mmCIF file of C-alpha atoms in Angstrom:
data_model
loop_
_atom_site.group_PDB
_atom_site.id
_atom_site.type_symbol
_atom_site.label_atom_id
_atom_site.label_comp_id
_atom_site.label_asym_id
_atom_site.label_seq_id
_atom_site.Cartn_x
_atom_site.Cartn_y
_atom_site.Cartn_z
ATOM 1 C CA MET W 147 -60.550 -132.571 40.834
ATOM 2 C CA ALA W 148 -63.124 -130.981 38.553
ATOM 3 C CA MET W 149 -61.944 -128.113 36.430
ATOM 4 C CA PRO W 150 -64.029 -124.938 35.753
ATOM 5 C CA GLY W 151 -66.379 -125.718 32.904
ATOM 6 C CA ASP W 152 -66.604 -129.444 33.663
ATOM 7 C CA PRO W 153 -69.963 -131.032 34.447
ATOM 8 C CA PRO W 154 -70.711 -130.712 38.206
ATOM 9 C CA ASN W 155 -70.862 -134.487 38.810
ATOM 10 C CA GLY W 156 -67.784 -135.247 36.835
ATOM 11 C CA THR W 157 -67.406 -136.867 33.490
ATOM 12 C CA PRO W 158 -70.055 -139.532 32.767
ATOM 13 C CA GLU W 159 -68.927 -143.048 32.291
ATOM 14 C CA GLY W 160 -68.359 -144.041 28.762
ATOM 15 C CA ALA W 161 -67.501 -140.575 27.714
ATOM 16 C CA GLY W 162 -64.100 -139.116 27.522
ATOM 17 C CA GLY W 163 -61.165 -139.079 25.312
ATOM 18 C CA ALA W 164 -60.275 -136.311 22.945
ATOM 19 C CA ASP W 165 -63.869 -135.275 22.546
ATOM 20 C CA ASP W 166 -64.271 -134.673 26.272
ATOM 21 C CA GLU W 167 -61.084 -132.721 26.392
ATOM 22 C CA PHE W 168 -62.261 -130.562 23.474
ATOM 23 C CA ARG W 169 -65.604 -129.798 25.154
ATOM 24 C CA SER W 170 -63.907 -129.043 28.435
ATOM 25 C CA ASP W 171 -61.738 -126.454 26.701
ATOM 26 C CA GLU W 172 -64.815 -125.001 24.929
ATOM 27 C CA TYR W 173 -66.822 -124.297 28.101
ATOM 28 C CA ARG W 174 -63.851 -123.260 30.194
ATOM 29 C CA SER W 175 -64.045 -119.676 28.750
ATOM 30 C CA VAL W 176 -67.716 -119.171 29.787
ATOM 31 C CA VAL W 177 -68.096 -117.634 33.253
ATOM 32 C CA PHE W 178 -71.684 -117.504 34.589
ATOM 33 C CA ASP W 179 -71.147 -114.771 37.112
ATOM 34 C CA GLU W 180 -73.952 -112.926 38.989
ATOM 35 C CA ASP W 181 -74.115 -110.022 36.532
ATOM 36 C CA PHE W 182 -74.538 -112.369 33.617
ATOM 37 C CA VAL W 183 -77.405 -114.156 35.312
ATOM 38 C CA ARG W 184 -79.189 -110.922 36.214
ATOM 39 C CA ALA W 185 -78.884 -109.680 32.639
ATOM 40 C CA ALA W 186 -80.626 -112.706 31.185
ATOM 41 C CA ARG W 187 -83.942 -111.864 29.469
ATOM 42 C CA LEU W 188 -85.489 -115.133 30.639
ATOM 43 C CA GLN W 189 -85.501 -116.227 34.259
ATOM 44 C CA GLU W 190 -86.772 -119.537 35.598
ATOM 45 C CA PHE W 191 -89.683 -119.344 38.019
ATOM 46 C CA SER W 192 -89.289 -120.989 41.385
ATOM 47 C CA ALA W 193 -90.976 -124.313 42.110
ATOM 48 C CA GLN W 194 -93.733 -122.572 44.097
ATOM 49 C CA GLU W 195 -94.386 -120.105 41.237
ATOM 50 C CA ARG W 196 -94.618 -122.931 38.719
ATOM 51 C CA MET W 197 -97.316 -124.657 40.804
ATOM 52 C CA GLY W 198 -99.913 -122.034 39.817
ATOM 53 C CA GLU W 199 -102.467 -122.762 37.104
ATOM 54 C CA HIS W 200 -101.332 -121.856 33.607
ATOM 55 C CA ALA W 201 -97.961 -120.992 35.035
ATOM 56 C CA ARG W 202 -95.028 -120.664 32.706
ATOM 57 C CA ALA W 203 -91.644 -122.173 33.282
ATOM 58 C CA VAL W 204 -89.813 -118.903 32.806
ATOM 59 C CA ARG W 205 -90.727 -115.215 33.007
ATOM 60 C CA SER W 206 -89.625 -112.387 30.750
ATOM 61 C CA ARG W 207 -87.283 -109.754 32.145
ATOM 62 C CA SER W 208 -88.253 -107.264 29.419
ATOM 63 C CA ILE W 209 -88.581 -103.598 30.361
ATOM 64 C CA TRP W 210 -92.323 -103.893 29.610
ATOM 65 C CA SER W 211 -92.848 -106.415 32.418
ATOM 66 C CA ASN W 212 -94.572 -105.323 35.617
ATOM 67 C CA GLY W 213 -92.221 -104.274 38.383
ATOM 68 C CA GLY W 214 -89.072 -104.503 36.292
ATOM 69 C CA GLY W 215 -89.077 -108.287 35.982
ATOM 70 C CA HIS W 216 -91.526 -109.507 38.615
ATOM 71 C CA PRO W 217 -94.162 -111.773 37.304
ATOM 72 C CA GLY W 218 -97.393 -110.111 36.207
ATOM 73 C CA PRO W 219 -100.828 -111.583 35.845
ATOM 74 C CA ARG W 220 -100.987 -114.978 34.248
ATOM 75 C CA SER W 221 -102.358 -113.638 30.966
ATOM 76 C CA GLY W 222 -100.281 -115.691 28.654
ATOM 77 C CA SER W 223 -97.349 -114.744 26.477
ATOM 78 C CA GLY W 224 -99.232 -111.924 24.663
ATOM 79 C CA GLY W 225 -99.693 -109.745 27.796
ATOM 80 C CA GLY W 226 -96.414 -107.896 27.404
ATOM 81 C CA ALA W 227 -96.993 -107.201 23.689
ATOM 82 C CA ALA W 228 -100.499 -105.876 24.349
ATOM 83 C CA ARG W 229 -99.188 -103.607 27.089
ATOM 84 C CA GLN W 230 -96.471 -102.331 24.809
ATOM 85 C CA GLY W 231 -99.027 -101.632 22.053
ATOM 86 C CA ARG W 232 -101.218 -99.649 24.425
ATOM 87 C CA ILE W 233 -98.278 -97.474 25.436
ATOM 88 C CA ILE W 234 -97.377 -96.801 21.792
ATOM 89 C CA VAL W 235 -100.971 -95.867 20.966
ATOM 90 C CA LEU W 236 -101.065 -93.549 23.978
ATOM 91 C CA CYS W 237 -97.863 -91.829 22.839
ATOM 92 C CA ILE W 238 -99.250 -91.323 19.323
ATOM 93 C CA ALA W 239 -102.499 -89.905 20.703
ATOM 94 C CA LEU W 240 -100.598 -87.478 22.908
ATOM 95 C CA ALA W 241 -98.477 -86.363 19.953
ATOM 96 C CA LEU W 242 -101.554 -85.758 17.794
ATOM 97 C CA ALA W 243 -103.300 -83.859 20.578
ATOM 98 C CA GLY W 244 -100.233 -81.670 21.020
ATOM 99 C CA ALA W 245 -100.067 -80.940 17.295
ATOM 100 C CA VAL W 246 -103.740 -79.973 17.180
ATOM 101 C CA TYR W 247 -103.354 -77.753 20.234
ATOM 102 C CA MET W 248 -100.314 -75.998 18.800
ATOM 103 C CA GLY W 249 -102.148 -75.508 15.500
ATOM 104 C CA LEU W 250 -105.059 -73.856 17.256
ATOM 105 C CA ARG W 251 -102.709 -71.685 19.282
ATOM 106 C CA ASN W 252 -100.489 -70.794 16.322
ATOM 107 C CA PRO W 253 -99.702 -67.066 16.651
ATOM 108 C CA TYR W 254 -99.156 -66.768 12.891
ATOM 109 C CA VAL W 255 -102.746 -67.581 11.949
ATOM 110 C CA PRO W 256 -104.011 -64.310 10.361
ATOM 111 C CA PRO W 257 -106.872 -62.601 12.170
ATOM 112 C CA ALA W 258 -110.308 -62.524 10.642
ATOM 113 C CA GLY W 259 -110.953 -59.579 8.350
ATOM 114 C CA ASP W 260 -112.994 -56.650 9.628
ATOM 115 C CA PRO W 261 -116.266 -55.755 7.889
ATOM 116 C CA ALA W 262 -115.784 -53.517 4.879
ATOM 117 C CA GLU W 263 -116.298 -49.801 5.397
ATOM 118 C CA ALA W 264 -118.924 -47.826 3.569
ATOM 119 C CA MET W 265 -117.507 -46.150 0.484
ATOM 120 C CA SER W 266 -117.211 -42.356 0.637
ATOM 121 C CA SER W 267 -117.036 -40.298 -2.540
ATOM 122 C CA THR W 268 -116.597 -36.737 -3.722
ATOM 123 C CA VAL W 269 -117.547 -35.889 -7.302
ATOM 124 C CA VAL W 270 -116.663 -32.389 -8.525
ATOM 125 C CA PRO W 271 -117.732 -31.033 -11.939
ATOM 126 C CA LEU W 272 -115.199 -28.797 -13.682
ATOM 127 C CA ALA W 273 -116.850 -25.951 -15.569
ATOM 128 C CA PRO W 274 -115.138 -24.617 -18.713
ATOM 129 C CA SER W 275 -113.634 -21.144 -18.726
ATOM 130 C CA GLU W 276 -113.418 -21.172 -22.543
ATOM 131 C CA ALA W 277 -115.557 -22.452 -25.355
ATOM 132 C CA VAL W 278 -115.495 -26.218 -25.731
ATOM 133 C CA PRO W 279 -113.531 -27.131 -28.884
ATOM 134 C CA GLY W 280 -114.824 -29.817 -31.218
ATOM 135 C CA GLY W 281 -113.576 -31.935 -34.085
ATOM 136 C CA ARG W 282 -112.694 -35.487 -34.949
ATOM 137 C CA PRO W 283 -111.600 -37.629 -31.996
ATOM 138 C CA THR W 284 -108.152 -38.304 -33.451
ATOM 139 C CA ASP W 285 -107.509 -34.592 -34.028
ATOM 140 C CA LEU W 286 -108.736 -33.682 -30.566
ATOM 141 C CA TYR W 287 -106.532 -36.288 -28.908
ATOM 142 C CA ALA W 288 -103.489 -35.280 -30.949
ATOM 143 C CA HIS W 289 -103.756 -31.629 -29.882
ATOM 144 C CA SER W 290 -104.556 -32.255 -26.236
ATOM 145 C CA PRO W 291 -102.435 -33.107 -23.201
ATOM 146 C CA ALA W 292 -103.541 -36.718 -23.775
ATOM 147 C CA ALA W 293 -101.574 -36.966 -27.030
ATOM 148 C CA GLN W 294 -98.980 -39.255 -25.413
ATOM 149 C CA TYR W 295 -101.413 -41.253 -23.289
ATOM 150 C CA ARG W 296 -101.810 -44.945 -23.914
ATOM 151 C CA VAL W 297 -105.041 -46.469 -25.129
ATOM 152 C CA GLY W 298 -107.307 -48.368 -22.735
ATOM 153 C CA ALA W 299 -105.947 -50.828 -20.182
ATOM 154 C CA ALA W 300 -102.388 -50.327 -21.484
ATOM 155 C CA GLY W 301 -102.375 -47.016 -19.640
ATOM 156 C CA ILE W 302 -102.809 -48.753 -16.258
ATOM 157 C CA THR W 303 -99.374 -50.038 -15.326
ATOM 158 C CA PHE W 304 -98.010 -51.722 -12.198
ATOM 159 C CA PRO W 305 -95.271 -50.420 -9.934
ATOM 160 C CA GLY W 306 -92.417 -52.675 -8.869
ATOM 161 C CA VAL W 307 -93.893 -55.571 -6.888
ATOM 162 C CA ARG W 308 -92.262 -56.436 -3.571
ATOM 163 C CA ARG W 309 -93.438 -58.202 -0.447
ATOM 164 C CA THR W 310 -94.534 -56.349 2.667
ATOM 165 C CA ARG W 311 -94.170 -57.435 6.284
ATOM 166 C CA HIS W 312 -97.293 -59.627 6.298
ATOM 167 C CA PHE W 313 -98.065 -60.061 2.572
ATOM 168 C CA SER W 314 -96.081 -62.028 0.021
ATOM 169 C CA ASP W 315 -95.062 -60.938 -3.472
ATOM 170 C CA GLU W 316 -97.874 -63.029 -4.910
ATOM 171 C CA GLN W 317 -100.480 -61.402 -2.668
ATOM 172 C CA VAL W 318 -99.280 -57.907 -3.585
ATOM 173 C CA GLN W 319 -99.418 -58.873 -7.266
ATOM 174 C CA THR W 320 -102.984 -60.138 -6.792
ATOM 175 C CA ALA W 321 -104.065 -56.881 -5.123
ATOM 176 C CA LEU W 322 -102.630 -54.806 -7.971
ATOM 177 C CA SER W 323 -104.222 -57.080 -10.555
ATOM 178 C CA VAL W 324 -107.672 -56.788 -8.948
ATOM 179 C CA ALA W 325 -107.254 -53.008 -8.682
ATOM 180 C CA LYS W 326 -106.483 -52.839 -12.394
ATOM 181 C CA ASP W 327 -109.489 -55.039 -13.193
ATOM 182 C CA TYR W 328 -111.655 -52.664 -11.183
ATOM 183 C CA LEU W 329 -110.347 -49.628 -13.063
ATOM 184 C CA VAL W 330 -110.829 -51.318 -16.433
ATOM 185 C CA GLN W 331 -114.372 -52.447 -15.705
ATOM 186 C CA SER W 332 -115.471 -49.217 -14.019
ATOM 187 C CA SER W 333 -113.795 -46.774 -16.439
ATOM 188 C CA LEU W 334 -113.431 -48.465 -19.828
ATOM 189 C CA ASP W 335 -116.206 -51.043 -20.299
ATOM 190 C CA PRO W 336 -118.493 -49.634 -23.049
ATOM 191 C CA ASP W 337 -121.639 -51.059 -21.433
ATOM 192 C CA VAL W 338 -120.755 -49.483 -18.090
ATOM 193 C CA LEU W 339 -120.014 -46.117 -19.713
ATOM 194 C CA SER W 340 -123.354 -46.117 -21.520
ATOM 195 C CA ALA W 341 -125.368 -47.080 -18.387
ATOM 196 C CA GLU W 342 -126.345 -50.424 -19.873
ATOM 197 C CA ALA W 343 -124.583 -52.529 -17.216
ATOM 198 C CA SER W 344 -123.126 -52.331 -13.728
ATOM 199 C CA ARG W 345 -122.544 -56.017 -12.972
ATOM 200 C CA PRO W 346 -118.916 -56.026 -14.264
ATOM 201 C CA VAL W 347 -118.123 -53.618 -11.413
ATOM 202 C CA ARG W 348 -120.399 -55.198 -8.817
ATOM 203 C CA VAL W 349 -118.759 -58.635 -8.991
ATOM 204 C CA LEU W 350 -115.404 -57.101 -8.009
ATOM 205 C CA LEU W 351 -116.686 -55.579 -4.745
ATOM 206 C CA ASP W 352 -116.586 -57.006 -1.229
ATOM 207 C CA PRO W 353 -120.005 -58.482 -0.294
ATOM 208 C CA ASP W 354 -120.278 -56.037 2.618
ATOM 209 C CA GLN W 355 -120.490 -53.155 0.118
ATOM 210 C CA LEU W 356 -123.037 -54.624 -2.271
ATOM 211 C CA THR W 357 -126.054 -53.152 -0.491
ATOM 212 C CA GLN W 358 -124.569 -49.657 -0.710
ATOM 213 C CA PHE W 359 -123.643 -50.208 -4.354
ATOM 214 C CA ASP W 360 -127.145 -51.407 -5.261
ATOM 215 C CA GLN W 361 -128.739 -48.433 -3.504
ATOM 216 C CA SER W 362 -126.459 -46.110 -5.446
ATOM 217 C CA MET W 363 -127.505 -47.657 -8.759
ATOM 218 C CA LEU W 364 -131.229 -47.509 -7.913
ATOM 219 C CA ALA W 365 -131.362 -44.095 -6.232
ATOM 220 C CA PRO W 366 -128.193 -42.065 -6.849
ATOM 221 C CA ALA W 367 -127.611 -39.081 -4.589
ATOM 222 C CA GLY W 368 -124.822 -36.582 -4.095
ATOM 223 C CA ASN W 369 -124.554 -37.277 -0.373
ATOM 224 C CA GLY W 370 -121.034 -38.679 -0.392
ATOM 225 C CA ARG W 371 -122.290 -42.283 -0.173
ATOM 226 C CA HIS W 372 -124.577 -43.023 -3.114
ATOM 227 C CA ALA W 373 -123.183 -41.313 -6.214
ATOM 228 C CA ILE W 374 -123.000 -43.671 -9.159
ATOM 229 C CA THR W 375 -120.010 -41.729 -10.459
ATOM 230 C CA GLY W 376 -118.158 -42.455 -7.234
ATOM 231 C CA TRP W 377 -118.250 -46.171 -8.047
ATOM 232 C CA LEU W 378 -117.783 -45.969 -11.829
ATOM 233 C CA VAL W 379 -117.729 -43.722 -14.890
ATOM 234 C CA ARG W 380 -121.160 -43.320 -16.453
ATOM 235 C CA PHE W 381 -122.471 -40.804 -18.961
ATOM 236 C CA ASP W 382 -126.044 -39.637 -18.810
ATOM 237 C CA PRO W 383 -127.445 -41.537 -21.829
ATOM 238 C CA ALA W 384 -129.797 -38.652 -22.566
ATOM 239 C CA THR W 385 -126.927 -36.187 -22.864
ATOM 240 C CA ALA W 386 -123.867 -37.785 -24.479
ATOM 241 C CA VAL W 387 -122.391 -41.052 -25.713
ATOM 242 C CA VAL W 388 -118.820 -42.166 -26.287
ATOM 243 C CA ALA W 389 -117.681 -41.352 -29.824
ATOM 244 C CA ASP W 390 -114.442 -43.354 -29.736
ATOM 245 C CA THR W 391 -113.915 -46.481 -27.651
ATOM 246 C CA ARG W 392 -110.143 -45.929 -27.670
ATOM 247 C CA VAL W 393 -110.102 -44.062 -24.366
ATOM 248 C CA ARG W 394 -106.796 -42.427 -23.452
ATOM 249 C CA VAL W 395 -105.449 -43.315 -20.003
ATOM 250 C CA SER W 396 -102.507 -42.344 -17.824
ATOM 251 C CA GLY W 397 -101.775 -42.674 -14.126
ATOM 252 C CA VAL W 398 -100.095 -44.601 -11.352
ATOM 253 C CA LEU W 399 -100.832 -47.376 -8.891
ATOM 254 C CA ALA W 400 -99.249 -47.665 -5.451
ATOM 255 C CA PHE W 401 -99.610 -50.094 -2.559
ATOM 256 C CA ALA W 402 -98.901 -50.164 1.160
ATOM 257 C CA GLU W 403 -99.615 -52.437 4.106
ATOM 258 C CA THR W 404 -101.866 -50.562 6.533
ATOM 259 C CA ALA W 405 -102.424 -53.412 9.038
ATOM 260 C CA PRO W 406 -101.294 -57.032 9.492
ATOM 261 C CA ASN W 407 -104.450 -58.099 7.652
ATOM 262 C CA ALA W 408 -104.935 -55.117 5.334
ATOM 263 C CA LEU W 409 -103.232 -54.199 2.081
ATOM 264 C CA GLU W 410 -104.211 -50.919 0.428
ATOM 265 C CA VAL W 411 -103.853 -49.933 -3.224
ATOM 266 C CA THR W 412 -104.210 -46.312 -4.295
ATOM 267 C CA SER W 413 -104.861 -45.325 -7.899
ATOM 268 C CA ASP W 414 -104.587 -41.912 -9.512
ATOM 269 C CA HIS W 415 -105.576 -41.970 -13.179
ATOM 270 C CA THR W 416 -106.812 -39.548 -15.819
ATOM 271 C CA PHE W 417 -109.255 -40.898 -18.403
ATOM 272 C CA VAL W 418 -109.951 -38.882 -21.548
ATOM 273 C CA TYR W 419 -113.090 -39.697 -23.557
ATOM 274 C CA ALA W 420 -114.243 -38.441 -26.937
ATOM 275 C CA VAL W 421 -117.994 -37.849 -26.675
ATOM 276 C CA ARG W 422 -120.771 -36.679 -28.976
ATOM 277 C CA PRO W 423 -124.429 -35.791 -28.486
ATOM 278 C CA ALA W 424 -126.731 -38.668 -27.584
ATOM 279 C CA THR W 425 -129.270 -39.964 -30.065
ATOM 280 C CA GLY W 426 -132.148 -37.530 -30.222
ATOM 281 C CA GLN W 427 -129.964 -34.570 -29.330
ATOM 282 C CA PRO W 428 -129.201 -31.966 -31.999
ATOM 283 C CA PRO W 429 -125.821 -32.660 -33.615
ATOM 284 C CA VAL W 430 -122.971 -30.231 -33.179
ATOM 285 C CA ALA W 431 -121.146 -28.735 -36.108
ATOM 286 C CA ASP W 432 -117.679 -29.901 -35.098
ATOM 287 C CA GLY W 433 -118.673 -33.453 -34.183
ATOM 288 C CA ALA W 434 -116.984 -34.727 -31.001
ATOM 289 C CA SER W 435 -115.421 -33.109 -27.971
ATOM 290 C CA LEU W 436 -113.183 -34.356 -25.183
ATOM 291 C CA PHE W 437 -114.324 -35.102 -21.656
ATOM 292 C CA THR W 438 -111.732 -35.654 -18.922
ATOM 293 C CA VAL W 439 -112.207 -37.622 -15.692
ATOM 294 C CA ARG W 440 -109.598 -37.662 -12.936
ATOM 295 C CA ARG W 441 -110.178 -40.551 -10.495
ATOM 296 C CA GLU W 442 -108.327 -41.050 -7.216
ATOM 297 C CA LEU W 443 -109.374 -44.321 -5.571
ATOM 298 C CA ARG W 444 -108.400 -46.179 -2.406
ATOM 299 C CA LEU W 445 -108.978 -49.917 -2.482
ATOM 300 C CA ARG W 446 -108.415 -52.157 0.514
ATOM 301 C CA PHE W 447 -107.803 -55.906 0.566
ATOM 302 C CA ASP W 448 -107.796 -58.429 3.393
ATOM 303 C CA ARG W 449 -106.794 -62.032 2.857
ATOM 304 C CA ASP W 450 -110.346 -63.114 2.098
ATOM 305 C CA ASP W 451 -110.558 -60.423 -0.588
ATOM 306 C CA LEU W 452 -107.298 -61.573 -2.144
ATOM 307 C CA THR W 453 -108.475 -65.182 -2.210
ATOM 308 C CA ALA W 454 -111.816 -64.234 -3.792
ATOM 309 C CA ARG W 455 -110.222 -61.586 -6.097
ATOM 310 C CA ARG W 456 -112.413 -58.722 -4.925
ATOM 311 C CA ALA W 457 -111.831 -55.274 -3.418
ATOM 312 C CA GLU W 458 -113.216 -52.867 -0.846
ATOM 313 C CA LEU W 459 -113.574 -49.426 -2.386
ATOM 314 C CA VAL W 460 -112.801 -47.178 0.574
ATOM 315 C CA SER W 461 -112.959 -43.753 -1.064
ATOM 316 C CA ALA W 462 -113.185 -42.017 -4.422
ATOM 317 C CA TYR W 463 -112.299 -38.433 -5.317
ATOM 318 C CA VAL W 464 -113.458 -37.597 -8.844
ATOM 319 C CA MET W 465 -113.137 -34.445 -10.955
ATOM 320 C CA ALA W 466 -114.740 -34.357 -14.386
ATOM 321 C CA GLY W 467 -115.300 -31.745 -17.068
ATOM 322 C CA PRO W 468 -116.288 -29.805 -18.973
ATOM 323 C CA GLN W 469 -119.600 -29.785 -17.069
ATOM 324 C CA ALA W 470 -121.845 -27.002 -15.893
ATOM 325 C CA CYS W 471 -121.831 -26.345 -12.170
ATOM 326 C CA SER W 472 -125.612 -26.699 -12.227
ATOM 327 C CA ALA W 473 -125.326 -30.287 -13.451
ATOM 328 C CA ASP W 474 -125.706 -33.000 -10.811
ATOM 329 C CA PRO W 475 -123.083 -35.644 -11.649
ATOM 330 C CA ALA W 476 -124.252 -38.178 -9.039
ATOM 331 C CA GLY W 477 -126.382 -40.152 -11.513
ATOM 332 C CA GLY W 478 -124.097 -39.736 -14.523
ATOM 333 C CA PHE W 479 -121.803 -37.218 -16.178
ATOM 334 C CA ARG W 480 -123.392 -34.572 -18.405
ATOM 335 C CA PRO W 481 -120.629 -33.227 -20.658
ATOM 336 C CA MET W 482 -120.787 -29.814 -22.229
ATOM 337 C CA LEU W 483 -120.378 -30.613 -25.900
ATOM 338 C CA ALA W 484 -118.489 -28.963 -28.738
ATOM 339 C CA GLY W 485 -119.319 -25.315 -29.242
ATOM 340 C CA ALA W 486 -120.675 -24.746 -25.730
ATOM 341 C CA GLY W 487 -119.570 -21.427 -24.307
ATOM 342 C CA PRO W 488 -117.741 -20.874 -21.010
ATOM 343 C CA THR W 489 -119.837 -20.909 -17.865
ATOM 344 C CA THR W 490 -117.344 -19.615 -15.328
ATOM 345 C CA THR W 491 -114.117 -17.677 -14.968
ATOM 346 C CA GLY W 492 -111.469 -17.434 -12.294
ATOM 347 C CA PRO W 493 -107.762 -17.947 -11.735
ATOM 348 C CA ALA W 494 -108.158 -20.898 -9.315
ATOM 349 C CA ALA W 495 -108.519 -23.434 -12.100
ATOM 350 C CA THR W 496 -107.890 -27.176 -11.850
ATOM 351 C CA ASP W 497 -105.937 -29.109 -14.442
ATOM 352 C CA PRO W 498 -106.926 -32.818 -14.298
ATOM 353 C CA TYR W 499 -103.922 -33.632 -16.501
ATOM 354 C CA ALA W 500 -101.376 -32.270 -14.031
ATOM 355 C CA SER W 501 -99.011 -34.849 -12.623
ATOM 356 C CA GLY W 502 -99.108 -35.460 -8.910
ATOM 357 C CA SER W 503 -102.057 -34.587 -6.746
ATOM 358 C CA PRO W 504 -104.273 -32.079 -8.584
ATOM 359 C CA ARG W 505 -105.692 -28.964 -6.999
ATOM 360 C CA ARG W 506 -108.742 -29.972 -5.012
ATOM 361 C CA THR W 507 -111.632 -27.598 -4.866
ATOM 362 C CA ALA W 508 -113.342 -27.001 -1.554
ATOM 363 C CA GLY W 509 -116.697 -26.243 -3.150
ATOM 364 C CA LEU W 510 -119.178 -28.246 -5.157
ATOM 365 C CA CYS W 511 -117.797 -27.085 -8.495
ATOM 366 C CA GLY W 512 -114.383 -26.301 -9.929
ATOM 367 C CA VAL W 513 -112.929 -24.492 -12.916
ATOM 368 C CA LEU W 514 -111.406 -26.434 -15.791
ATOM 369 C CA ALA W 515 -107.997 -25.014 -16.609
ATOM 370 C CA PRO W 516 -107.607 -23.736 -20.185
ATOM 371 C CA THR W 517 -104.506 -25.909 -20.542
ATOM 372 C CA ALA W 518 -106.747 -28.973 -20.189
ATOM 373 C CA THR W 519 -108.640 -28.253 -23.414
ATOM 374 C CA PRO W 520 -107.356 -29.332 -26.820
ATOM 375 C CA GLU W 521 -106.175 -26.840 -29.396
ATOM 376 C CA PRO W 522 -107.527 -27.893 -32.792
ATOM 377 C CA PRO W 523 -105.198 -27.253 -35.750
ATOM 378 C CA GLU W 524 -105.732 -24.103 -37.750
ATOM 379 C CA SER W 525 -108.165 -24.732 -40.585
ATOM 380 C CA PRO W 526 -106.842 -24.276 -44.167
ATOM 381 C CA GLN W 527 -109.484 -21.602 -44.906
ATOM 382 C CA SER W 528 -108.079 -19.372 -42.163
ATOM 383 C CA ARG W 529 -104.626 -19.187 -43.738
ATOM 384 C CA SER W 530 -103.775 -16.328 -46.131
ATOM 385 C CA PRO W 531 -102.488 -17.253 -49.591
ATOM 386 C CA ALA W 532 -99.177 -15.544 -48.799
ATOM 387 C CA SER W 533 -98.423 -17.773 -45.876
ATOM 388 C CA PRO W 534 -98.284 -21.399 -47.021
ATOM 389 C CA ALA W 535 -98.471 -24.202 -44.522
ATOM 390 C CA ALA W 536 -95.262 -25.557 -43.153
ATOM 391 C CA PRO W 537 -94.443 -29.188 -43.895
ATOM 392 C CA GLY W 538 -96.628 -31.435 -41.805
ATOM 393 C CA GLU W 539 -98.637 -28.506 -40.381
ATOM 394 C CA GLY W 540 -102.257 -29.352 -39.790
ATOM 395 C CA VAL W 541 -101.652 -33.102 -40.065
ATOM 396 C CA SER W 542 -102.838 -35.082 -37.077
ATOM 397 C CA PRO W 543 -100.641 -37.925 -35.943
ATOM 398 C CA ALA W 544 -102.078 -41.390 -35.676
ATOM 399 C CA PRO W 545 -103.591 -42.180 -32.300
#
């Protein structure tokens, strides 16, 4: 009787012994049940299937086969691999298409920036209510409200930088930096002040505002849109020139997000210039005098502006004096120089040095507060011999 694991026709003649017994024990543990056969990855074709041309002896039972193991077209052994490759390529293509679609539909893509608005400006001359004092620039600065102001760009300082809802810390820092650049170029550049250049300001503006800016430079007008002094500080070169390039500056910058794609910076700064008569004008006895400009600007930035480091100047409110009310400041400031007498009186005066928002005049001209003019030290000749000068009296501190 044949045991499980023995050859079906019994043990061949000439074979046996210990070796046969060993092999019988080896195969006795293998049970070829129905589940084992079905799980085999290779299955022998029937005799009829093997009669076909180019037929194979066995077929693959891989999951990539047609019909879950039924024989597919007689395409050779590479058919299954090619089919598998096509499926993989299709999956990759679908994944890429989905990624592109989700990128196009990404709700966090910032909207395109709106066209820049036209700049609106108000420029108000402040007429003196007292005679304009004169002297050396250092003495005038030392005895004026600008005595503690910083010199030049050092007077334009940043507030604490923090992110907003839609703008990062870096973007806020960029907006403040561009705003400071605009103030420096438009208020402190000697060539801009003397009407010899305007390009340093122009290159910082949004392209949508360049046409308006160029029209203002070519044909200035006090219509609220085309005043040169709304864009920048410029002195009428036929009237006065800057006597000291160390302009005194003080003020504040602030920022706020006004829309998901708009960051706004507001500036409120007082600039104090020492001026003297222009070449060809008769000199004044006391030399220089002070001229004060208070500028309140609103600058807007979208993401394109931040990338290109430019700004949209939305509005400018400017007060400057001492100037006569009859002077048109649209094309350039025309300071009243040292020794000029008062041209107006009235209690509703404006102090451009006052902290916070200054008093805004509703008319076309304001009154310069007496507190905004320097008080030169008493001259030695005016003292009586019986009243000697106190220690340090009459000595001007260093700027």
